[in-house]
Short mmCIF file of C-alpha atoms and ligand atoms in Angstrom, two decimals:
data_model
loop_
_atom_site.label_atom_id
_atom_site.label_comp_id
_atom_site.label_asym_id
_atom_site.label_seq_id
_atom_site.Cartn_x
_atom_site.Cartn_y
_atom_site.Cartn_z
CA MET A 1 -30.90 -37.32 -9.21
CA ALA A 2 -27.32 -38.28 -8.56
CA LEU A 3 -23.98 -36.55 -8.85
CA LEU A 4 -21.50 -38.69 -10.74
CA VAL A 5 -17.78 -38.16 -11.23
CA MET A 6 -16.80 -39.88 -14.48
CA LYS A 7 -13.15 -40.53 -15.21
CA PHE A 8 -12.13 -41.36 -18.76
CA GLY A 9 -8.82 -43.13 -19.29
CA GLY A 10 -6.49 -42.64 -22.24
CA THR A 11 -8.21 -45.12 -24.56
CA SER A 12 -11.60 -43.50 -23.83
CA VAL A 13 -10.43 -40.12 -25.16
CA ALA A 14 -7.90 -41.41 -27.69
CA ASP A 15 -9.29 -39.58 -30.73
CA ALA A 16 -12.07 -37.30 -31.96
CA GLU A 17 -14.56 -40.13 -32.38
CA ARG A 18 -14.03 -41.43 -28.84
CA MET A 19 -14.38 -37.92 -27.46
CA ARG A 20 -17.67 -37.48 -29.30
CA GLU A 21 -18.88 -40.78 -27.83
CA VAL A 22 -17.97 -39.53 -24.36
CA ALA A 23 -19.98 -36.37 -25.04
CA ASP A 24 -22.99 -38.43 -26.16
CA HIS A 25 -22.78 -40.51 -22.99
CA VAL A 26 -22.70 -37.35 -20.88
CA ALA A 27 -25.78 -36.12 -22.77
CA ARG A 28 -27.66 -39.39 -22.05
CA THR A 29 -26.71 -39.24 -18.38
CA ARG A 30 -27.89 -35.63 -18.06
CA ARG A 31 -31.18 -36.45 -19.80
CA HIS A 32 -31.61 -39.13 -17.15
CA GLY A 33 -31.45 -36.31 -14.59
CA ASP A 34 -27.97 -36.84 -13.17
CA ASP A 35 -25.24 -34.24 -12.77
CA VAL A 36 -21.78 -35.02 -14.10
CA VAL A 37 -18.21 -33.94 -13.47
CA LEU A 38 -15.57 -35.33 -15.82
CA VAL A 39 -11.95 -36.19 -15.14
CA VAL A 40 -9.82 -37.02 -18.15
CA SER A 41 -6.48 -38.70 -18.77
CA ALA A 42 -4.15 -37.77 -21.59
CA MET A 43 -5.16 -39.04 -25.04
CA GLY A 44 -4.12 -42.61 -25.83
CA LYS A 45 -0.45 -43.20 -25.14
CA GLU A 46 0.40 -39.51 -24.92
CA THR A 47 1.93 -39.69 -21.43
CA ASP A 48 4.36 -42.39 -22.60
CA GLU A 49 5.15 -40.29 -25.64
CA LEU A 50 5.91 -37.17 -23.57
CA LEU A 51 8.17 -39.20 -21.29
CA ARG A 52 9.96 -40.59 -24.33
CA ILE A 53 10.55 -37.18 -25.90
CA ALA A 54 11.91 -35.84 -22.63
CA GLU A 55 14.42 -38.68 -22.50
CA GLU A 56 15.42 -37.97 -26.06
CA VAL A 57 15.90 -34.26 -25.41
CA SER A 58 17.93 -34.40 -22.25
CA ALA A 59 19.64 -36.54 -19.67
CA VAL A 60 18.84 -33.82 -17.15
CA ARG A 61 15.14 -33.73 -16.47
CA PRO A 62 14.18 -31.52 -13.53
CA GLY A 63 11.03 -32.72 -11.78
CA ARG A 64 9.40 -29.32 -12.06
CA GLU A 65 9.73 -29.30 -15.85
CA MET A 66 8.73 -32.95 -16.17
CA ASP A 67 5.49 -32.23 -14.34
CA MET A 68 4.82 -29.19 -16.48
CA LEU A 69 5.37 -31.36 -19.56
CA ILE A 70 3.34 -34.42 -18.55
CA THR A 71 0.32 -32.51 -17.26
CA ALA A 72 0.08 -30.87 -20.68
CA GLY A 73 -1.31 -34.22 -21.93
CA GLU A 74 -4.38 -34.01 -19.70
CA ARG A 75 -4.74 -30.31 -20.44
CA LYS A 76 -5.04 -31.01 -24.15
CA ALA A 77 -7.60 -33.77 -23.57
CA MET A 78 -9.78 -31.71 -21.23
CA ALA A 79 -10.06 -28.78 -23.65
CA LEU A 80 -10.94 -31.07 -26.55
CA VAL A 81 -13.56 -32.97 -24.52
CA CYS A 82 -15.15 -29.62 -23.58
CA MET A 83 -15.34 -28.75 -27.25
CA ALA A 84 -16.99 -32.10 -28.03
CA LEU A 85 -19.58 -31.33 -25.33
CA ASN A 86 -20.17 -27.78 -26.59
CA ASN A 87 -20.60 -29.21 -30.06
CA ILE A 88 -23.74 -31.11 -29.01
CA GLY A 89 -25.13 -28.23 -27.01
CA ILE A 90 -23.81 -29.13 -23.57
CA PRO A 91 -22.10 -26.18 -21.89
CA ALA A 92 -18.81 -27.34 -20.41
CA GLU A 93 -15.63 -25.78 -19.06
CA SER A 94 -12.24 -27.26 -18.36
CA PHE A 95 -10.10 -26.92 -15.22
CA THR A 96 -6.46 -27.73 -14.63
CA GLY A 97 -5.67 -29.52 -11.37
CA SER A 98 -4.71 -26.17 -9.88
CA GLN A 99 -7.95 -24.50 -10.96
CA ALA A 100 -9.93 -27.46 -9.65
CA GLY A 101 -8.36 -26.90 -6.21
CA PHE A 102 -5.95 -29.81 -5.98
CA LEU A 103 -3.26 -28.79 -3.53
CA THR A 104 -0.33 -31.24 -3.36
CA ASP A 105 3.04 -31.68 -1.73
CA THR A 106 6.20 -30.73 -3.65
CA ASN A 107 7.18 -34.27 -4.63
CA HIS A 108 7.44 -33.91 -8.42
CA MET A 109 6.46 -36.87 -10.67
CA ASN A 110 4.65 -38.48 -7.75
CA ALA A 111 2.94 -35.74 -5.76
CA LYS A 112 0.52 -36.51 -2.93
CA ILE A 113 -2.74 -34.65 -2.55
CA VAL A 114 -2.76 -32.44 0.55
CA GLU A 115 -6.21 -30.93 0.13
CA VAL A 116 -8.96 -30.57 -2.46
CA ARG A 117 -10.93 -27.32 -2.54
CA PRO A 118 -13.18 -27.72 -5.56
CA ASP A 119 -14.98 -24.35 -5.24
CA ARG A 120 -14.75 -23.51 -8.91
CA VAL A 121 -15.88 -26.99 -9.95
CA ARG A 122 -18.88 -26.72 -7.64
CA ALA A 123 -19.76 -23.25 -8.95
CA SER A 124 -19.51 -24.51 -12.50
CA LEU A 125 -21.90 -27.39 -11.70
CA GLU A 126 -24.30 -25.03 -9.96
CA SER A 127 -24.50 -22.85 -13.04
CA GLY A 128 -25.50 -25.89 -15.09
CA LEU A 129 -22.17 -26.56 -16.77
CA VAL A 130 -20.23 -29.77 -17.05
CA PRO A 131 -16.84 -29.27 -15.40
CA VAL A 132 -14.03 -31.23 -17.08
CA VAL A 133 -10.97 -31.63 -14.86
CA GLY A 134 -7.47 -32.60 -15.96
CA GLY A 135 -6.49 -35.81 -14.18
CA ALA A 136 -3.35 -36.61 -12.21
CA GLN A 137 -2.37 -33.00 -11.52
CA GLY A 138 -2.37 -30.28 -8.93
CA VAL A 139 -0.46 -27.30 -7.64
CA SER A 140 2.14 -27.70 -4.92
CA THR A 141 2.51 -25.84 -1.66
CA ASP A 142 5.38 -24.08 -3.53
CA ARG A 143 2.88 -23.06 -6.23
CA ASP A 144 4.38 -25.24 -8.95
CA VAL A 145 2.43 -27.56 -11.22
CA THR A 146 2.65 -31.16 -10.01
CA PHE A 147 1.92 -34.59 -11.50
CA LEU A 148 0.30 -37.20 -9.23
CA GLY A 149 2.13 -40.10 -10.89
CA ARG A 150 1.24 -42.79 -13.42
CA GLY A 151 -2.40 -43.72 -13.20
CA GLY A 152 -3.01 -40.61 -11.09
CA SER A 153 -6.21 -39.68 -12.90
CA ASP A 154 -8.09 -42.38 -10.99
CA THR A 155 -6.88 -40.75 -7.78
CA THR A 156 -8.02 -37.34 -9.00
CA ALA A 157 -11.47 -38.75 -9.73
CA VAL A 158 -11.90 -40.45 -6.36
CA ALA A 159 -10.61 -37.42 -4.44
CA LEU A 160 -12.92 -35.13 -6.37
CA ALA A 161 -15.90 -37.43 -5.83
CA HIS A 162 -15.20 -37.32 -2.12
CA ALA A 163 -14.69 -33.55 -2.00
CA LEU A 164 -17.92 -32.93 -3.92
CA GLY A 165 -19.91 -35.52 -1.98
CA ALA A 166 -20.68 -37.35 -5.23
CA ASP A 167 -22.82 -40.48 -5.18
CA ALA A 168 -20.33 -42.54 -7.17
CA CYS A 169 -17.08 -42.38 -9.07
CA GLU A 170 -17.18 -44.10 -12.45
CA LEU A 171 -13.89 -45.21 -13.95
CA TYR A 172 -14.31 -45.67 -17.69
CA THR A 173 -11.75 -47.81 -19.44
CA ASP A 174 -11.37 -50.20 -22.35
CA VAL A 175 -12.39 -53.31 -20.41
CA PRO A 176 -15.92 -53.93 -19.16
CA GLY A 177 -15.05 -54.39 -15.49
CA VAL A 178 -13.06 -56.45 -13.02
CA PHE A 179 -12.80 -60.13 -13.89
CA SER A 180 -12.62 -63.31 -11.81
CA ALA A 181 -9.26 -64.02 -13.53
CA ASP A 182 -7.23 -62.54 -16.37
CA PRO A 183 -9.42 -63.28 -19.43
CA ARG A 184 -6.29 -63.75 -21.56
CA VAL A 185 -5.40 -66.76 -19.42
CA VAL A 186 -8.89 -67.93 -18.48
CA PRO A 187 -11.33 -67.53 -21.38
CA LYS A 188 -14.17 -68.50 -19.01
CA ALA A 189 -13.37 -65.65 -16.59
CA ARG A 190 -16.46 -63.76 -15.48
CA ARG A 191 -17.04 -60.09 -14.99
CA MET A 192 -17.91 -59.55 -11.35
CA ALA A 193 -20.97 -57.44 -10.68
CA ARG A 194 -19.68 -56.36 -7.30
CA ILE A 195 -16.57 -56.72 -5.15
CA SER A 196 -15.55 -55.24 -1.79
CA PHE A 197 -12.77 -52.67 -1.36
CA ASP A 198 -10.75 -55.16 0.67
CA GLU A 199 -11.00 -57.83 -2.00
CA MET A 200 -10.07 -55.31 -4.69
CA LEU A 201 -7.01 -54.19 -2.71
CA GLU A 202 -5.88 -57.79 -2.27
CA MET A 203 -6.34 -58.30 -6.02
CA ASN A 204 -4.30 -55.15 -6.71
CA ALA A 205 -1.53 -56.35 -4.43
CA CYS A 206 -1.52 -59.73 -6.19
CA GLY A 207 -1.12 -58.48 -9.74
CA CYS A 208 -4.45 -57.01 -10.87
CA PRO A 209 -3.32 -53.59 -12.16
CA LYS A 210 -6.68 -51.82 -12.51
CA PRO A 211 -8.25 -49.86 -10.95
CA VAL A 212 -5.08 -48.28 -9.57
CA MET A 213 -4.45 -49.35 -5.97
CA ARG A 214 -3.94 -45.84 -4.61
CA SER A 215 -7.38 -44.80 -5.84
CA VAL A 216 -9.00 -47.89 -4.31
CA GLU A 217 -7.35 -47.08 -0.97
CA PHE A 218 -8.77 -43.55 -1.11
CA ALA A 219 -12.17 -44.86 -2.13
CA ARG A 220 -12.20 -47.24 0.81
CA THR A 221 -11.13 -44.57 3.31
CA TRP A 222 -13.69 -42.10 2.04
CA ARG A 223 -16.39 -44.67 1.25
CA VAL A 224 -16.73 -43.57 -2.35
CA PRO A 225 -18.45 -46.31 -4.39
CA LEU A 226 -16.44 -47.08 -7.54
CA HIS A 227 -17.90 -48.32 -10.76
CA VAL A 228 -15.35 -49.75 -13.20
CA ARG A 229 -16.90 -49.88 -16.67
CA SER A 230 -16.30 -49.71 -20.40
CA SER A 231 -16.50 -46.61 -22.58
CA PHE A 232 -16.68 -48.89 -25.62
CA THR A 233 -19.88 -50.77 -24.73
CA TRP A 234 -21.23 -48.43 -22.01
CA GLU A 235 -22.72 -51.48 -20.26
CA GLN A 236 -22.82 -51.93 -16.48
CA GLY A 237 -19.41 -52.90 -15.13
CA THR A 238 -18.12 -53.88 -11.68
CA TRP A 239 -19.01 -52.00 -8.52
CA VAL A 240 -16.23 -51.78 -5.93
CA VAL A 241 -17.98 -51.01 -2.66
CA GLU A 242 -17.99 -51.54 1.08
CA GLU A 243 -18.54 -55.11 2.19
CA ASP A 244 -22.19 -55.75 2.94
CA PRO A 245 -22.29 -58.02 6.01
CA THR A 246 -25.90 -58.96 5.33
CA MET A 247 -25.02 -60.45 1.96
CA GLU A 248 -23.59 -63.91 1.59
CA GLN A 249 -19.95 -63.63 0.54
CA ALA A 250 -18.45 -65.69 -2.22
CA ILE A 251 -15.83 -67.95 -0.65
CA VAL A 252 -13.50 -67.27 -3.57
CA SER A 253 -14.21 -64.27 -5.79
CA ALA A 254 -11.17 -64.29 -8.03
CA VAL A 255 -7.94 -66.04 -8.99
CA VAL A 256 -5.17 -63.52 -9.58
CA HIS A 257 -1.69 -64.17 -10.87
CA ASP A 258 1.50 -62.22 -11.16
CA VAL A 259 4.72 -63.04 -13.00
CA SER A 260 6.63 -59.90 -12.09
CA GLU A 261 8.56 -61.25 -9.11
CA ALA A 262 11.73 -63.23 -8.51
CA LYS A 263 12.78 -65.44 -5.62
CA VAL A 264 15.99 -65.26 -3.62
CA THR A 265 17.07 -67.96 -1.16
CA ILE A 266 19.75 -67.49 1.47
CA ALA A 267 20.94 -70.96 2.43
CA GLY A 268 22.51 -72.22 5.65
CA VAL A 269 21.82 -69.20 7.84
CA PRO A 270 22.50 -69.65 11.57
CA ASP A 271 19.18 -69.72 13.42
CA THR A 272 19.96 -66.97 15.91
CA PRO A 273 18.13 -63.78 16.88
CA GLY A 274 18.81 -60.77 14.68
CA VAL A 275 19.74 -62.49 11.43
CA ALA A 276 16.44 -61.86 9.65
CA ALA A 277 16.41 -58.34 11.01
CA ARG A 278 19.81 -57.60 9.45
CA VAL A 279 18.93 -59.11 6.09
CA PHE A 280 15.63 -57.31 5.70
CA ARG A 281 16.90 -54.00 7.09
CA ALA A 282 19.71 -54.06 4.51
CA LEU A 283 17.22 -54.85 1.74
CA ALA A 284 14.92 -52.07 2.90
CA ASP A 285 17.82 -49.61 2.95
CA ARG A 286 18.47 -50.47 -0.71
CA GLY A 287 14.82 -49.83 -1.49
CA VAL A 288 14.00 -53.46 -2.27
CA ASN A 289 10.26 -54.00 -1.95
CA VAL A 290 10.13 -57.47 -0.40
CA ASP A 291 6.87 -59.37 -0.74
CA MET A 292 6.66 -62.94 0.58
CA ILE A 293 9.11 -64.28 3.15
CA VAL A 294 9.52 -67.88 4.21
CA GLN A 295 11.93 -69.20 6.79
CA ASN A 296 12.31 -72.96 6.99
CA VAL A 297 12.29 -74.96 10.19
CA SER A 298 15.89 -75.05 11.34
CA GLU A 299 17.91 -78.20 11.42
CA HIS A 300 21.06 -78.39 13.58
CA GLY A 301 20.79 -74.64 14.18
CA VAL A 302 20.81 -73.58 10.54
CA THR A 303 17.96 -72.58 8.30
CA ASP A 304 17.11 -71.21 4.83
CA ILE A 305 15.37 -67.89 4.26
CA SER A 306 13.58 -67.26 0.96
CA PHE A 307 11.86 -64.11 -0.17
CA THR A 308 10.27 -62.71 -3.28
CA ALA A 309 10.69 -59.20 -4.66
CA PRO A 310 10.00 -57.48 -7.99
CA ARG A 311 12.27 -58.78 -10.76
CA ALA A 312 13.48 -55.24 -11.24
CA ASP A 313 14.89 -55.43 -7.70
CA LEU A 314 16.62 -58.79 -8.21
CA GLU A 315 20.08 -57.37 -8.88
CA ALA A 316 19.95 -55.15 -5.81
CA SER A 317 18.66 -58.08 -3.72
CA VAL A 318 21.57 -60.26 -4.81
CA ASP A 319 24.10 -57.48 -4.12
CA VAL A 320 22.75 -56.94 -0.64
CA THR A 321 22.45 -60.59 0.34
CA ARG A 322 25.87 -61.58 -1.13
CA ALA A 323 27.50 -58.75 0.80
CA LEU A 324 25.85 -59.94 4.00
CA ALA A 325 26.33 -63.68 3.48
CA ASP A 326 29.79 -63.85 5.07
CA GLU A 327 28.88 -61.59 7.97
CA ILE A 328 25.84 -63.65 8.94
CA GLY A 329 27.52 -66.96 8.14
CA ALA A 330 25.25 -68.03 5.28
CA THR A 331 26.50 -70.76 2.93
CA GLY A 332 25.05 -69.50 -0.33
CA ILE A 333 22.59 -67.37 -2.27
CA THR A 334 20.41 -68.79 -5.04
CA THR A 335 17.93 -66.95 -7.22
CA ASP A 336 15.01 -67.88 -9.42
CA PRO A 337 13.65 -65.19 -11.72
CA THR A 338 11.06 -67.48 -13.30
CA ILE A 339 8.49 -67.76 -10.56
CA ALA A 340 4.84 -66.79 -10.51
CA ARG A 341 2.39 -66.13 -7.75
CA VAL A 342 -1.15 -67.48 -7.87
CA SER A 343 -3.64 -66.08 -5.37
CA LEU A 344 -7.20 -66.81 -4.37
CA VAL A 345 -9.10 -63.78 -3.08
CA GLY A 346 -12.48 -63.95 -1.37
CA ALA A 347 -14.14 -62.29 1.61
CA GLY A 348 -16.02 -65.49 2.41
CA MET A 349 -12.74 -67.27 3.23
CA LYS A 350 -12.81 -65.71 6.67
CA SER A 351 -15.65 -67.95 7.74
CA ASN A 352 -15.17 -71.04 5.61
CA PRO A 353 -12.63 -73.73 6.41
CA GLY A 354 -10.98 -75.87 3.75
CA VAL A 355 -10.14 -73.27 1.12
CA ALA A 356 -6.41 -73.82 1.48
CA ALA A 357 -6.87 -77.60 1.39
CA THR A 358 -8.90 -77.40 -1.82
CA MET A 359 -6.36 -75.03 -3.34
CA PHE A 360 -3.42 -77.34 -2.60
CA GLU A 361 -5.33 -80.45 -3.75
CA THR A 362 -6.26 -78.72 -6.99
CA LEU A 363 -2.66 -77.71 -7.66
CA ALA A 364 -1.42 -81.20 -6.80
CA THR A 365 -3.90 -82.81 -9.20
CA ALA A 366 -2.80 -80.39 -11.90
CA GLY A 367 0.82 -81.39 -11.24
CA VAL A 368 1.82 -77.92 -10.04
CA ASN A 369 4.48 -77.79 -7.34
CA ILE A 370 4.06 -75.18 -4.58
CA GLU A 371 7.28 -73.40 -3.59
CA MET A 372 6.02 -70.89 -1.05
CA ILE A 373 2.70 -70.09 0.63
CA SER A 374 1.38 -66.96 2.29
CA THR A 375 -2.05 -65.96 3.53
CA SER A 376 -4.14 -63.06 4.78
CA ALA A 377 -7.68 -63.19 6.15
CA ILE A 378 -9.15 -63.06 2.65
CA ARG A 379 -6.30 -64.35 0.45
CA ILE A 380 -4.12 -67.41 -0.08
CA SER A 381 -1.09 -67.12 -2.37
CA CYS A 382 1.24 -69.79 -3.68
CA VAL A 383 4.51 -69.30 -5.49
CA VAL A 384 4.84 -71.74 -8.39
CA ALA A 385 7.10 -72.07 -11.43
CA GLU A 386 6.27 -69.50 -14.08
CA SER A 387 5.91 -72.29 -16.63
CA SER A 388 2.97 -73.77 -14.68
CA VAL A 389 1.11 -70.55 -13.91
CA GLU A 390 -1.54 -70.86 -16.62
CA THR A 391 -2.40 -74.42 -15.61
CA ALA A 392 -2.56 -73.31 -11.98
CA VAL A 393 -4.90 -70.37 -12.63
CA GLN A 394 -7.18 -72.31 -14.95
CA SER A 395 -7.53 -75.32 -12.66
CA LEU A 396 -8.24 -73.15 -9.59
CA HIS A 397 -10.78 -71.06 -11.50
CA THR A 398 -12.65 -74.25 -12.37
CA ALA A 399 -12.24 -75.90 -8.97
CA PHE A 400 -13.78 -72.94 -7.15
CA GLY A 401 -16.77 -72.80 -9.47
CA LEU A 402 -15.85 -69.51 -11.10
CA ASP A 403 -16.03 -70.56 -14.76
CA ALA A 404 -18.73 -68.75 -16.72
CA ARG A 405 -21.50 -71.06 -17.85
CA PRO A 406 -21.86 -71.40 -21.59
CA GLU A 407 -24.53 -69.01 -22.90
N1 LIG B 1 -2.01 -40.01 -18.17
C1 LIG B 1 -1.39 -40.40 -16.95
C2 LIG B 1 -0.79 -41.78 -17.11
O1 LIG B 1 -0.91 -42.38 -18.15
C3 LIG B 1 -2.33 -40.34 -15.80
C4 LIG B 1 -3.47 -41.30 -15.89
O2 LIG B 1 -3.85 -41.71 -16.95
O3 LIG B 1 -4.00 -41.68 -14.86
O4 LIG B 1 -0.20 -42.28 -16.19
MG1 LIG B 2 -3.50 -43.44 -18.66
#
């Protein structure tokens, strides 16, 4: 008998029919002998809708009221899911984040969990009920309702699984798991049966949006096994777990791409101590989230520095670097908003030489020019032109033997 925390995303509780399917799945799981705690997101696109209405109503939107508003979405969903459970004879009761013991800081719209004291949830389980907890919410140290931020329901689920000592945290969504590449770009992408926390975090950082990075970080810290799976097919999905050193690691597990960044190049910078420090301090002070940085070998005492940052930060990046250009003696600033980053992720890279060589050869053969390169122990990323990203991803997926075999 296991204790499972099951989190259902917006599409999984989008309407009455989906909620009834969730209830049926809970019934099957209980018949199998397992205990279940549910965490639910707001129905469908409700969170977006609430944010939109707020914008329409007022230009002044105090954080306290925004959190009260947004968390109402999950509150609605949790009550309805309880009713769907009651309807098929499963006793269930709902809990707001506050009732479920989620204590947070006072940072509205993006609160951090300070402590989880799930006494009421535990008592509910012990009396044979199915507790249904509203995701992404808590109560602050100032006793106000707080929202944990977009995608915060995953975090709620992982934190609750940890606090209850659950055996696993299942994240139900509308896709059947984590794929070896974006299936929209690579039709032969495969669902992975299993991936390590570290690989998942690298994939998150390189453009794979789900499961939400913050929840994966928590899961890794607390060693909570995650199971990402579909509430449409109910089939086995992808387990995100601790690396098993006794198992052979795939050299490359996935090819991830991201088209959300832009590149800025500062040309003709004097190669003297302190220049990079000034540039990147100024960018940090403006809140620019810099990703890759490349400094060229200097020639005659001058060099070029390029970096990438989210496209949304491009304007701020240009402002900051233009303002500094004269001071640091740079000759010009150029930008390229149409770049893409292609990354290989795989735990087995650590102990296998030649991955970078094969990656570069594959891109060369495909006629894709590499603009920047960065690596970690289990990742290699290349910046390429956005127009060549699909070719790059597809050719790498094939070259590293990841294509699904025809059935
Ligand atoms: N409903 C919230 C959102 O859409 C929280 C969540 O789903 O995780 O961001
Ligand atoms: Mg959602």
